[in-house]
PDB file of C-alpha atoms in Angstrom:
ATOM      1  CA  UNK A 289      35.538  -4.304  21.668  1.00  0.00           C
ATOM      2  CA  UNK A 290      36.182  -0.574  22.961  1.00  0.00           C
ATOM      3  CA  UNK A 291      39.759   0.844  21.615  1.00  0.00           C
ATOM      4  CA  UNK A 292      42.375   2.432  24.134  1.00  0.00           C
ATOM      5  CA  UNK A 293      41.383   6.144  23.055  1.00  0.00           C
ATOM      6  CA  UNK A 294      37.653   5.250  23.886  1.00  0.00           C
ATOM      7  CA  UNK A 295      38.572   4.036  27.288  1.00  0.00           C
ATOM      8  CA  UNK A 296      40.404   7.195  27.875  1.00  0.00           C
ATOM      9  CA  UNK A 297      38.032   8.912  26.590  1.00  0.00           C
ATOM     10  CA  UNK A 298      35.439   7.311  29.042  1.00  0.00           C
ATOM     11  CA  UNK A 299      38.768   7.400  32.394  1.00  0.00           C
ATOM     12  CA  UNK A 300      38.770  11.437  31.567  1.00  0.00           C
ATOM     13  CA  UNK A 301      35.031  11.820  31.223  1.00  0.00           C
ATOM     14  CA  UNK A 302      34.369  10.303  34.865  1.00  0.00           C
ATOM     15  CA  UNK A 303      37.891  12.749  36.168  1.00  0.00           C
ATOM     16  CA  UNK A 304      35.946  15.689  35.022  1.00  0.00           C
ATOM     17  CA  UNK A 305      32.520  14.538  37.144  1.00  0.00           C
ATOM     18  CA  UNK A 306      30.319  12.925  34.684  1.00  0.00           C
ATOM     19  CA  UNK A 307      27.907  10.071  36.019  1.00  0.00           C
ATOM     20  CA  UNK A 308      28.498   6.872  34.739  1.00  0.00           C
ATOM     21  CA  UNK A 309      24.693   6.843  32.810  1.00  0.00           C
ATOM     22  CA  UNK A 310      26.284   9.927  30.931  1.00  0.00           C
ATOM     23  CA  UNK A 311      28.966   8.504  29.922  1.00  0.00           C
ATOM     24  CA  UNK A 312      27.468   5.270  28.668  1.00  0.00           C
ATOM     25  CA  UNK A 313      25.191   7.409  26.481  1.00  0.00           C
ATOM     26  CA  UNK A 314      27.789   9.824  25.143  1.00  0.00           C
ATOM     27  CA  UNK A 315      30.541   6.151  24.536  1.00  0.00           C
ATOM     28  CA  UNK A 316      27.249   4.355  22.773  1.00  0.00           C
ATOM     29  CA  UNK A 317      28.328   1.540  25.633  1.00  0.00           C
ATOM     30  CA  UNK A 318      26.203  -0.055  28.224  1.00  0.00           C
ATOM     31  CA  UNK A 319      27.013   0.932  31.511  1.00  0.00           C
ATOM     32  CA  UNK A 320      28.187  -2.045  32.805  1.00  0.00           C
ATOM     33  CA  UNK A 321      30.940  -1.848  30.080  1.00  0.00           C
ATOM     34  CA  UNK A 322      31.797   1.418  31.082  1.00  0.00           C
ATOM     35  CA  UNK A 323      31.841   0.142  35.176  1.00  0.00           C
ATOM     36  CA  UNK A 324      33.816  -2.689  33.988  1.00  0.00           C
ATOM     37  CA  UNK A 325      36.496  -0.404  31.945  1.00  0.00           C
ATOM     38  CA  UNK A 326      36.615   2.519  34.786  1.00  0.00           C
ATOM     39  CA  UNK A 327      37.179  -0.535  37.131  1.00  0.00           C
ATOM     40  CA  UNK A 328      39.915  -1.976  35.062  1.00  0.00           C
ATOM     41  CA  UNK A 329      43.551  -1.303  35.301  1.00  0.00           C
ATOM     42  CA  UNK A 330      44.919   1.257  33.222  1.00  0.00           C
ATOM     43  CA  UNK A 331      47.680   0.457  30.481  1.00  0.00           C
ATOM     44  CA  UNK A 332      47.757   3.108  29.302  1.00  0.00           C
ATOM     45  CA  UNK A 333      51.415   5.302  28.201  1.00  0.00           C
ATOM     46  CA  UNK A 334      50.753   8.087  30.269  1.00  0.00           C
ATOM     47  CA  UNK A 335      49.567   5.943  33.581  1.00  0.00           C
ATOM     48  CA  UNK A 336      52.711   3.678  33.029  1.00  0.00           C
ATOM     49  CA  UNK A 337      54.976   7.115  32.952  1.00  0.00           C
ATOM     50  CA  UNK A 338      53.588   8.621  35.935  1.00  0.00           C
ATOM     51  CA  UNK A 339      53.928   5.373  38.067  1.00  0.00           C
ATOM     52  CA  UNK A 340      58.127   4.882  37.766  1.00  0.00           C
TER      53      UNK A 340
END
């Protein structure tokens, strides 16, 4: 199971222009977990701030 600080590590790493291949290496993920997080909602704080 990936934590909320590695998915936002992996949301900020694909902002700043990295390709999803890189960022499965540099997470230790397969990509498809990294598609299937980027594609996912976001819950985190910060997103739930800037929305209201």
């Amino acid at each position: 199971m990936i934590s909320m600080s590695q998915t936002y590590s992996i949301r900020q790493l694909r902002k700043s222009g990295e390709s999803i291949s890189e960022i499965a290496r540099k997470a230790c993920i397969p990509r498809n977990t990294a598609y299937a997080k980027l594609a996912a909602p976001d819950l985190s704080y910060a997103a739930y701030i800037t929305q209201t």
